[in-house]
Amino acid sequence: MCGIVGYLGDRPLLPVLLEGLRRLEYRGYDSAGVVYLRGNTLEIKKVKGRVYDLEERLFQMDHRGIKSPGLGHTRWATHGEPSDENAHPHFDCRGKLALVHNGIIENYYKLKRRLIERGHKFNSETDTEVIVHLVEDYLLEGLPLLDAFLRTLRELQGAFALAMISAEEPDKILVARYQSPLVIGIGEDELFLASDIPALLPFTKKMVFLEDREVALLQKGTLQIFDFEGRSRHYTLKEIYWDLSQAEKGGYPHFMLKEILEQPQALQNTLMGRIDLNTGEVDFSKEGLTKEWLSPINKIYIVACGTSYHAGLVGKYLLERVINLPLEVELASEFRYRNPHVTEKTLFIGISQSGETADTLASLRLAKEKGAKALSICNVLGSTITRESDIVLYTQAGPEISVASTKAFTTQVLIFILLSLYWSKLLDKNYEKSLIEKLLALPSHLGQFLERIRPKIKEIAKHWYHAKDFLYLGRNILYPIALEGALKLKEIAYIHAEGYAAGEMKHGPIALIEDTVPTVILSAKETGVIFDKTLSNAEEIKSRRGPLIGVITEGSPEFQKLCKDYIEIPRTHYEFLPLYYVLPLQLLAYEMAVLRGCDVDRPRNLAKSVTVE
Ligand code: AGP
């Protein structure tokens, strides 16, 4: 997720762009840049670092002759490490066009190869840069600027919010939106654009929200909207009265709720570029994950901390169904101080949202010292763990601001789903091809599911937020979800909660059951006989007056009659269960934390990234 700003009007340009970028830094902050006209020449200033570092660079320069239009960008790297070269804006070959982008261009690889064959020279490793060269290519074929822009848009696959200016038509800004937000601000004889509302609030409250597949042509005093085929579109002006804090959270009260609800988009971004739309198969070859690289492996360690460790446990259940290799999931803080049996035929999979967790990094280094191949699943490009891994599979979740990890977890799980399908293909094992179509549709189904359960979760939270102790029980692939649900409640609502394998109840924890200790029990018909075993656990608890909160397959009357409250999960594929079952647990922890007046986004004693032991 990146931040885009733009301005066309008579104010001094750079202060407008910088104020807008400062207000969008929550969307990404590994590099920043601006482009503006000086005379008839486009000038770009961009740096690896924060907006502050860009400001430092701009402060030292001569500001005479600088005028709008201008664009600014603050980056959250998805393709290409954070660096000056990879920072936006990006130029075409002639230096006459400049473009900023938020999103992922799924077919950039093919487009880039075609443009290189046509003589285009690239300066960055980004997917974004292909867009501005493609527009240039159509301009050189004689198309007018708007047509060249529209023709380019129709070729892009993926998600994008774009803004572009031309030194040859300096009275215009062209913007486009597909699956990444873009807002236009309307002032007195001036126009603004941004990825999100906060950047516009200091200048105007009148806004136009572009719809998907819409283009806007901003000219002094006029705004025109088209679809990607060039047909004019009407637009609606909205007045937004949010304050900055509300706006940064997309209008939600907390980043955590915003990030829970944006998981469908995060999952969509994670899928992008991972499924070859021609073959309908998972493809990680671009990341270097090939059959040759994997074939010597005879042992796998998955190592992580906290929520990432829980994602690793899910990964075990998924990978064991496909590969016949010894596979262990380990807490990094334990792994690093043992003497694990690791050889050059060992695959070490490190999972880390931040890519900076000290215990995980130390474990990676230990495994590599012993000769292991290192693959990391990470959310932050250029982080330490990624730089020390042989292969990195990025989760593309965008910045996760809330300390409690939500979208990072579900995108990590999705990477394991994709990895299990990919490895299955490499082993020439058949997997359900229909699973891929279902996977592509999964983000929108999860979005509908989230909206459907929110009111009921709010109600359930009111019934139980006074409780002092919780048990979370699950079996098989739902056992890690029980652990994750319990962790969420602990870390943001400060309620003691134990996640447990449901089958372990009779080995001790059942002594804890009483009417003041609610048990959240997870059961899914897709787990076959496990469903019946979990039902027995529920009956054991019920018979000891323990109140049950069920997260259960829809249409499970045998559970409904045992539970005080329950959330129903639609029938789905076994592989998708973790993604469905974790969502109500995230929301339940969130709602109880709010009812208990906790600081949801910044829980006491916790840091977003534990970079020390
Ligand atoms: C998750 O809600 C916690 N904030 C924490 O357990 C986190 O998952 C853990 O510290 C690992 O962080 P990482 O994924 O950045 O390595």
XYZ file of C-alpha atoms and ligand atoms in Angstrom:
629
model
C 0.000 0.000 0.000
C 1.555 3.358 -1.011
C 0.510 6.971 -0.814
C -0.045 9.181 -3.838
C -0.658 12.961 -3.905
C -0.984 15.502 -6.706
C -1.799 19.184 -7.176
C -2.852 21.489 -10.010
C -3.337 25.122 -9.032
C -1.624 28.353 -7.965
C -0.437 27.519 -4.471
C 3.315 26.939 -3.898
C 3.522 23.316 -5.026
C 6.029 21.571 -2.752
C 4.399 22.451 0.601
C 1.107 20.995 -0.704
C 2.767 17.746 -1.832
C 4.802 17.346 1.349
C 1.847 18.013 3.648
C -0.130 15.413 1.735
C 2.690 12.840 1.896
C 3.194 13.368 5.622
C -0.481 12.528 6.132
C -0.186 9.342 4.077
C 2.939 7.902 5.694
C 0.814 5.327 7.517
C 0.279 3.796 4.065
C 3.950 3.172 3.458
C 7.223 4.736 4.370
C 10.309 3.056 2.929
C 10.919 5.704 0.256
C 9.387 8.933 -1.020
C 9.581 11.253 -4.007
C 8.084 14.196 -5.881
C 7.994 15.373 -9.488
C 7.246 18.935 -10.614
C 7.837 21.246 -13.529
C 10.721 23.682 -13.538
C 10.130 25.730 -16.664
C 9.245 23.117 -19.302
C 11.256 20.334 -17.744
C 10.117 17.651 -15.379
C 12.308 17.398 -12.304
C 12.200 14.429 -9.911
C 13.517 14.277 -6.368
C 13.232 10.910 -4.595
C 14.927 9.225 -1.657
C 15.053 5.923 0.199
C 13.695 6.846 3.618
C 10.841 8.751 5.142
C 9.037 11.848 3.910
C 11.192 13.746 6.386
C 14.319 12.694 4.453
C 12.728 13.906 1.223
C 11.851 17.184 2.916
C 15.491 17.574 3.925
C 16.558 17.035 0.326
C 14.004 19.549 -1.027
C 14.740 22.146 1.627
C 18.315 22.536 0.380
C 17.445 23.182 -3.245
C 16.499 26.263 -5.303
C 12.705 26.577 -5.404
C 12.525 29.246 -8.112
C 10.484 28.398 -11.181
C 8.826 25.392 -9.597
C 5.177 25.176 -10.525
C 2.309 22.696 -10.698
C 1.253 20.230 -11.846
C 3.171 18.063 -9.430
C 2.940 14.576 -7.965
C 4.248 12.955 -4.772
C 4.564 9.381 -3.565
C 5.408 7.537 -0.350
C 6.210 3.884 -0.967
C 5.547 0.508 0.666
C 7.733 -1.692 -1.504
C 6.109 -4.656 -3.199
C 8.459 -5.181 -6.170
C 12.053 -4.029 -5.862
C 13.892 -3.258 -2.638
C 13.562 0.166 -1.042
C 16.120 2.379 -2.847
C 16.391 5.771 -4.535
C 16.045 4.101 -7.964
C 12.958 2.120 -6.989
C 11.261 5.079 -5.302
C 8.465 6.741 -7.274
C 7.865 8.837 -9.430
C 9.146 7.022 -12.502
C 10.115 8.587 -15.837
C 9.722 7.369 -19.413
C 12.833 7.110 -21.663
C 12.509 10.683 -22.960
C 11.931 12.178 -19.492
C 8.705 13.754 -20.713
C 6.291 11.691 -18.599
C 6.301 11.028 -14.852
C 4.036 8.587 -13.002
C 3.253 7.432 -9.460
C 1.389 4.232 -8.630
C -0.216 2.405 -5.723
C -0.976 -1.297 -6.227
C 0.518 -4.319 -7.971
C 0.849 -4.814 -11.736
C 0.402 -8.537 -12.109
C 1.559 -8.791 -15.743
C 4.519 -6.401 -15.439
C 7.052 -9.120 -16.244
C 5.582 -9.797 -19.717
C 5.023 -6.095 -20.444
C 8.575 -5.233 -19.398
C 10.053 -7.879 -21.701
C 7.996 -6.528 -24.626
C 9.023 -2.946 -23.941
C 12.705 -3.840 -23.627
C 12.493 -5.577 -27.002
C 11.059 -2.318 -28.370
C 14.095 -0.457 -27.085
C 12.887 0.947 -23.782
C 15.494 1.398 -21.057
C 14.458 0.788 -17.445
C 16.031 2.338 -14.351
C 14.285 0.357 -11.610
C 13.184 -3.142 -10.605
C 9.646 -1.979 -9.965
C 6.463 -3.183 -11.626
C 5.332 0.478 -11.782
C 7.937 1.611 -14.293
C 6.433 -0.489 -17.094
C 3.309 1.693 -17.009
C 5.011 4.968 -17.921
C 7.056 3.297 -20.681
C 3.902 1.711 -22.096
C 2.204 5.120 -22.293
C 5.332 6.476 -23.988
C 5.254 3.594 -26.450
C 1.716 4.463 -27.515
C 2.566 8.183 -27.690
C 5.430 7.323 -30.052
C 2.903 5.426 -32.180
C 1.064 8.733 -32.570
C -1.769 8.364 -30.059
C -2.822 11.536 -28.204
C -1.915 11.586 -24.501
C -5.345 10.594 -23.144
C -5.740 7.770 -25.685
C -2.211 6.493 -24.967
C -3.086 6.503 -21.257
C -6.402 4.685 -21.789
C -4.815 2.121 -24.109
C -2.199 1.397 -21.458
C -4.784 0.986 -18.709
C -6.662 -1.591 -20.713
C -3.522 -3.745 -20.878
C -2.709 -3.671 -17.173
C -3.669 -6.616 -14.965
C -3.631 -6.201 -11.202
C -4.540 -3.330 -8.898
C -3.594 0.278 -9.529
C -4.223 3.862 -8.605
C -2.130 5.983 -10.945
C -1.303 9.633 -11.533
C 0.739 10.929 -14.460
C 1.941 14.311 -15.764
C 3.570 15.289 -19.067
C 6.118 18.044 -19.764
C 4.531 18.390 -23.208
C 1.027 19.002 -21.808
C 1.794 20.707 -18.488
C -1.772 21.859 -17.887
C -2.983 18.320 -17.153
C -2.867 15.524 -14.586
C -4.199 12.128 -15.621
C -5.319 9.673 -12.947
C -6.830 6.198 -13.016
C -8.250 3.782 -10.497
C -8.645 0.010 -10.448
C -8.908 -1.794 -7.074
C -6.752 0.816 -5.290
C -8.381 3.931 -3.878
C -8.034 7.385 -5.411
C -9.744 10.589 -4.286
C -9.890 13.964 -6.042
C -10.164 17.164 -4.010
C -12.022 20.132 -5.473
C -10.801 23.612 -4.483
C -11.381 27.153 -5.721
C -9.884 26.967 -9.240
C -7.521 24.213 -8.047
C -7.574 20.421 -7.955
C -5.936 17.888 -5.636
C -5.583 14.108 -5.809
C -4.581 11.523 -3.219
C -4.776 7.834 -2.338
C -6.789 8.669 0.710
C -8.768 11.391 2.450
C -6.192 12.520 5.077
C -3.960 14.139 2.418
C -6.809 16.360 1.194
C -8.290 17.467 4.503
C -6.006 20.519 5.015
C -7.093 21.950 1.642
C -10.673 20.962 0.929
C -13.623 18.914 2.170
C -15.139 18.565 -1.308
C -14.107 15.240 -2.764
C -14.823 12.951 -5.685
C -14.137 9.244 -5.118
C -13.146 7.531 -8.360
C -14.816 4.208 -9.040
C -13.005 1.155 -10.387
C -12.090 1.469 -14.096
C -12.437 5.255 -14.062
C -10.012 7.844 -15.391
C -9.960 11.519 -14.430
C -8.490 14.349 -16.491
C -7.603 17.239 -14.174
C -7.123 20.607 -15.887
C -7.054 24.077 -14.367
C -10.612 24.620 -13.176
C -12.115 21.555 -14.909
C -12.476 17.904 -13.989
C -13.571 15.270 -16.515
C -14.205 11.610 -15.723
C -14.147 8.763 -18.274
C -14.240 4.991 -18.213
C -11.277 3.022 -19.546
C -12.898 3.002 -23.004
C -12.962 6.813 -23.015
C -16.724 7.231 -22.443
C -17.643 10.227 -20.238
C -18.871 9.446 -16.743
C -20.817 11.600 -14.290
C -19.380 12.096 -10.818
C -20.758 12.939 -7.384
C -19.209 15.524 -5.110
C -19.048 14.472 -1.437
C -18.278 16.639 1.594
C -16.070 14.858 4.170
C -15.968 16.171 7.743
C -13.622 13.547 9.300
C -10.722 14.698 11.466
C -7.217 13.470 10.563
C -7.150 10.642 13.102
C -10.448 9.242 11.825
C -9.320 9.631 8.231
C -6.047 7.717 8.701
C -8.105 4.776 9.957
C -10.421 4.949 6.972
C -13.159 6.221 9.242
C -12.823 3.230 11.597
C -12.115 3.846 15.317
C -8.941 1.721 15.291
C -6.304 0.539 12.847
C -6.967 -3.008 14.052
C -10.577 -2.942 12.872
C -9.517 -1.335 9.589
C -6.880 -4.047 9.112
C -9.298 -6.870 10.015
C -11.774 -5.584 7.440
C -9.142 -4.984 4.744
C -8.008 -8.632 4.861
C -9.983 -9.488 1.697
C -8.009 -6.805 -0.172
C -4.748 -7.949 1.419
C -5.483 -11.552 0.390
C -6.336 -10.329 -3.106
C -2.960 -8.582 -3.287
C -1.207 -11.719 -2.039
C -2.801 -13.755 -4.811
C -1.783 -11.266 -7.477
C 0.985 -12.529 -9.717
C 1.032 -15.930 -7.953
C -1.459 -17.702 -10.203
C -0.621 -18.047 -13.871
C -3.907 -16.983 -15.459
C -3.104 -18.983 -18.609
C -2.437 -22.337 -16.944
C -4.565 -21.716 -13.846
C -1.704 -22.980 -11.734
C 0.248 -21.528 -8.832
C 3.602 -20.123 -9.924
C 6.435 -19.198 -7.548
C 9.152 -19.593 -10.173
C 9.599 -15.803 -10.392
C 10.683 -15.880 -6.751
C 13.262 -18.547 -7.648
C 11.358 -21.390 -5.961
C 11.968 -24.192 -8.448
C 11.860 -27.983 -8.430
C 15.659 -28.038 -8.655
C 15.952 -25.827 -5.591
C 13.560 -27.955 -3.536
C 14.450 -31.447 -4.726
C 17.453 -32.055 -2.371
C 15.372 -31.197 0.715
C 14.885 -34.042 3.196
C 13.804 -32.087 6.292
C 11.845 -28.889 6.931
C 11.839 -26.548 9.911
C 9.211 -23.790 10.103
C 10.362 -21.243 12.683
C 8.680 -18.066 13.966
C 7.247 -16.215 16.962
C 3.760 -15.321 18.128
C 1.099 -15.083 15.487
C 3.622 -15.961 12.802
C 4.328 -19.193 14.679
C 0.622 -19.985 14.556
C 0.686 -19.446 10.791
C 3.573 -21.901 10.688
C 1.497 -24.510 12.532
C -1.244 -24.085 9.932
C 1.431 -24.484 7.262
C 2.408 -27.844 8.770
C -1.099 -29.251 8.345
C -1.227 -27.984 4.757
C 2.250 -29.101 3.653
C 2.061 -32.539 5.288
C -0.923 -33.341 3.059
C 1.333 -32.863 0.031
C 4.967 -33.639 0.834
C 6.248 -36.748 2.488
C 9.086 -35.179 4.491
C 9.776 -34.677 8.195
C 8.478 -31.223 9.070
C 8.759 -29.488 12.454
C 7.348 -26.154 13.566
C 9.429 -24.448 16.221
C 9.304 -21.332 18.375
C 12.260 -19.236 17.291
C 13.199 -18.377 20.900
C 13.635 -22.112 21.575
C 15.121 -23.157 18.240
C 17.966 -20.659 18.455
C 19.303 -22.110 21.721
C 19.052 -25.775 20.811
C 21.306 -27.812 18.611
C 18.783 -28.756 15.916
C 19.755 -31.348 13.370
C 20.277 -29.154 10.291
C 22.207 -30.017 7.126
C 22.508 -28.605 3.612
C 19.427 -30.699 2.818
C 17.343 -28.875 5.400
C 14.823 -26.227 4.388
C 14.422 -23.475 7.003
C 11.185 -21.518 6.549
C 11.196 -18.314 8.611
C 7.925 -16.433 9.002
C 7.899 -12.803 10.082
C 5.579 -9.886 9.360
C 8.227 -7.305 10.264
C 11.251 -9.240 9.037
C 13.127 -7.904 12.081
C 12.145 -10.225 14.981
C 15.355 -10.970 16.835
C 14.611 -14.607 17.727
C 13.522 -15.479 14.198
C 16.551 -13.744 12.688
C 18.900 -15.562 15.091
C 17.272 -18.884 14.191
C 17.671 -18.137 10.486
C 21.359 -17.375 11.001
C 21.864 -20.574 13.050
C 20.205 -22.698 10.357
C 22.251 -21.046 7.598
C 25.494 -21.563 9.548
C 24.600 -25.259 9.540
C 24.088 -25.202 5.763
C 20.286 -24.957 5.482
C 18.452 -23.366 2.554
C 16.474 -20.390 3.853
C 13.047 -19.345 2.613
C 11.241 -16.517 4.399
C 7.591 -15.488 4.341
C 7.616 -11.806 5.117
C 5.638 -8.582 4.740
C 8.393 -5.983 4.600
C 10.589 -5.758 1.517
C 14.232 -5.188 2.292
C 13.906 -6.168 5.978
C 16.819 -7.964 7.605
C 15.305 -11.444 7.468
C 14.518 -11.068 3.753
C 18.026 -9.855 3.005
C 19.504 -12.944 4.691
C 17.149 -15.451 3.054
C 17.816 -17.322 -0.172
C 14.193 -17.006 -1.278
C 11.437 -14.670 -0.049
C 7.681 -15.070 -0.523
C 6.135 -11.675 0.272
C 2.689 -11.524 1.840
C 1.794 -8.148 0.203
C -0.458 -7.328 3.192
C 0.530 -3.647 3.191
C 1.631 -1.867 6.368
C 0.175 -3.441 9.513
C -0.043 -0.570 11.990
C -1.930 -2.234 14.824
C 0.319 -4.178 17.190
C -2.036 -7.146 17.006
C -1.311 -9.047 13.829
C -4.383 -9.833 11.716
C -3.946 -9.352 7.961
C -0.316 -10.442 8.265
C -1.527 -13.773 9.682
C -4.159 -14.479 7.042
C -1.800 -13.565 4.201
C 0.882 -15.820 5.722
C -1.683 -18.655 5.781
C -2.575 -17.909 2.153
C 1.104 -18.176 1.194
C 1.121 -21.664 2.779
C -2.018 -22.623 0.839
C -0.322 -21.483 -2.377
C 2.951 -23.189 -1.398
C 1.186 -26.522 -0.762
C -0.540 -26.324 -4.155
C 2.699 -25.308 -5.882
C 4.738 -28.073 -4.224
C 2.016 -30.549 -5.156
C 2.376 -29.465 -8.786
C 6.170 -29.804 -8.627
C 5.712 -33.355 -7.332
C 3.330 -34.039 -10.229
C 0.601 -34.722 -7.714
C -2.857 -33.810 -8.774
C -4.750 -31.332 -6.720
C -8.225 -30.102 -7.308
C -7.885 -27.620 -10.179
C -11.218 -26.162 -9.069
C -9.455 -25.116 -5.879
C -7.687 -22.359 -7.826
C -10.935 -20.846 -9.058
C -12.341 -21.071 -5.531
C -9.123 -19.452 -4.227
C -9.475 -16.537 -6.653
C -13.035 -15.991 -5.429
C -12.117 -16.432 -1.757
C -11.229 -12.796 -0.894
C -14.651 -11.513 -1.900
C -16.431 -14.398 -0.121
C -14.462 -13.648 3.051
C -15.384 -9.962 2.705
C -19.085 -10.825 2.574
C -18.627 -13.217 5.511
C -16.918 -10.524 7.598
C -19.726 -8.034 7.006
C -22.318 -10.691 7.837
C -20.887 -11.751 11.205
C -19.885 -8.335 12.607
C -23.244 -7.529 14.298
C -23.484 -10.953 15.951
C -19.883 -10.794 17.188
C -20.660 -7.448 18.813
C -23.581 -9.092 20.634
C -21.521 -12.104 21.742
C -18.738 -9.850 23.024
C -21.264 -8.052 25.282
C -22.201 -11.383 26.877
C -18.642 -12.409 27.792
C -16.269 -9.436 28.099
C -16.421 -9.566 31.906
C -15.041 -13.111 32.020
C -11.624 -13.503 33.615
C -10.522 -16.726 31.915
C -11.205 -18.295 28.527
C -10.354 -21.597 26.906
C -10.021 -21.808 23.126
C -10.217 -25.323 21.748
C -9.608 -26.677 18.270
C -8.375 -29.846 16.606
C -6.244 -30.504 13.547
C -5.930 -27.425 11.342
C -8.184 -25.505 13.758
C -5.816 -26.073 16.690
C -3.448 -23.254 15.564
C -6.530 -21.073 15.106
C -7.510 -21.734 18.720
C -4.011 -20.649 19.755
C -4.275 -17.513 17.600
C -7.731 -16.617 18.924
C -6.482 -16.919 22.486
C -3.420 -14.799 21.735
C -5.572 -12.027 20.268
C -7.735 -11.911 23.394
C -4.704 -11.874 25.685
C -2.794 -9.174 23.888
C -5.529 -6.615 23.262
C -8.243 -7.295 25.898
C -5.814 -8.388 28.635
C -8.034 -11.398 29.417
C -6.302 -14.668 30.348
C -7.034 -17.134 27.530
C -5.535 -20.524 26.800
C -5.508 -22.042 23.347
C -5.486 -25.830 23.535
C -5.726 -28.877 21.354
C -9.257 -30.052 22.086
C -8.042 -33.613 22.386
C -5.867 -32.557 25.302
C -8.817 -31.546 27.506
C -8.939 -34.846 29.338
C -5.217 -34.570 30.132
C -5.715 -31.751 32.627
C -7.380 -28.561 31.394
C -10.873 -30.001 31.953
C -10.240 -29.375 35.650
C -10.558 -25.669 34.859
C -14.120 -25.952 33.574
C -16.765 -24.133 35.574
C -19.660 -21.827 34.785
C -17.468 -18.690 34.911
C -14.945 -20.012 32.365
C -16.288 -19.752 28.800
C -14.796 -22.069 26.171
C -14.588 -21.019 22.536
C -14.785 -24.247 20.586
C -13.958 -24.529 16.886
C -15.424 -27.321 14.809
C -15.706 -27.907 11.080
C -17.479 -30.666 9.178
C -14.681 -30.461 6.564
C -12.360 -32.135 9.119
C -14.357 -35.379 8.909
C -14.064 -37.619 11.971
C -12.364 -34.780 13.871
C -15.746 -33.028 13.885
C -17.263 -35.845 15.930
C -14.295 -35.907 18.320
C -14.706 -32.180 18.891
C -18.408 -32.702 19.550
C -17.504 -35.128 22.340
C -15.201 -32.480 23.838
C -18.065 -29.981 23.713
C -20.387 -32.430 25.476
C -17.758 -33.080 28.188
C -17.553 -29.327 28.837
C -21.298 -28.815 28.726
C -21.829 -31.622 31.230
C -19.571 -29.748 33.662
C -21.609 -26.532 33.231
C -18.886 -24.873 31.189
C -20.449 -22.252 28.886
C -19.639 -22.824 25.203
C -19.149 -20.255 22.441
C -19.122 -22.125 19.158
C -17.467 -21.275 15.861
C -19.107 -24.037 13.884
C -20.038 -25.188 10.430
C -23.389 -23.721 9.449
C -26.180 -26.221 10.004
C -24.615 -28.056 12.960
C -27.603 -28.492 15.285
C -25.621 -30.925 17.424
C -23.323 -28.033 18.370
C -25.924 -25.289 18.357
C -27.866 -26.976 21.146
C -24.717 -27.111 23.326
C -23.573 -23.503 22.797
C -24.702 -20.366 24.602
C -23.581 -18.410 21.530
C -22.248 -19.454 18.155
C -21.035 -18.138 14.830
C -21.753 -20.208 11.733
C -19.104 -20.718 9.065
C -20.232 -21.539 5.500
C -19.164 -24.871 4.015
C -15.771 -24.450 2.333
C -12.588 -26.341 1.396
C -10.440 -27.866 4.124
C -7.515 -25.642 3.047
C -9.590 -22.470 3.532
C -10.798 -23.294 7.061
C -8.062 -21.288 8.893
C -8.967 -18.150 6.931
C -12.660 -18.413 7.780
C -12.316 -19.498 11.416
C -9.773 -16.872 12.486
C -11.939 -13.926 11.403
C -14.636 -14.203 14.119
C -11.909 -14.701 16.723
C -10.113 -11.520 15.609
C -13.380 -9.566 15.758
C -14.378 -11.121 19.102
C -11.077 -10.089 20.706
C -11.395 -6.627 19.167
C -14.970 -6.052 20.389
C -14.173 -7.284 23.916
C -11.081 -5.065 24.068
C -13.205 -2.064 23.072
C -15.820 -2.913 25.711
C -13.048 -3.158 28.292
C -11.701 0.263 27.302
C -8.318 -1.107 26.226
C -5.904 0.739 23.937
C -6.581 -1.595 21.028
C -3.881 -0.426 18.621
C -1.165 0.023 21.212
C -1.683 -2.677 23.888
C 0.289 -2.293 27.105
C 3.789 -3.856 27.306
C 3.766 -4.810 23.588
C 5.791 -3.617 20.590
C 4.899 -4.166 16.960
C 8.249 -5.713 16.237
C 10.308 -7.481 18.930
C 13.777 -6.659 17.670
C 15.384 -7.556 21.009
C 15.420 -10.871 22.899
C 0.830 -10.836 17.051
O -0.468 -10.298 17.270
C 1.857 -10.234 17.959
N 1.901 -8.842 17.833
C 3.198 -10.945 17.928
O 2.962 -12.235 18.441
C 3.905 -11.114 16.573
O 3.206 -12.025 15.783
C 5.312 -11.679 16.854
O 6.014 -10.734 17.618
C 6.093 -11.994 15.576
O 6.305 -10.809 14.861
P 6.825 -10.919 13.342
O 5.759 -11.628 12.581
O 7.012 -9.508 12.889
O 8.103 -11.710 13.352
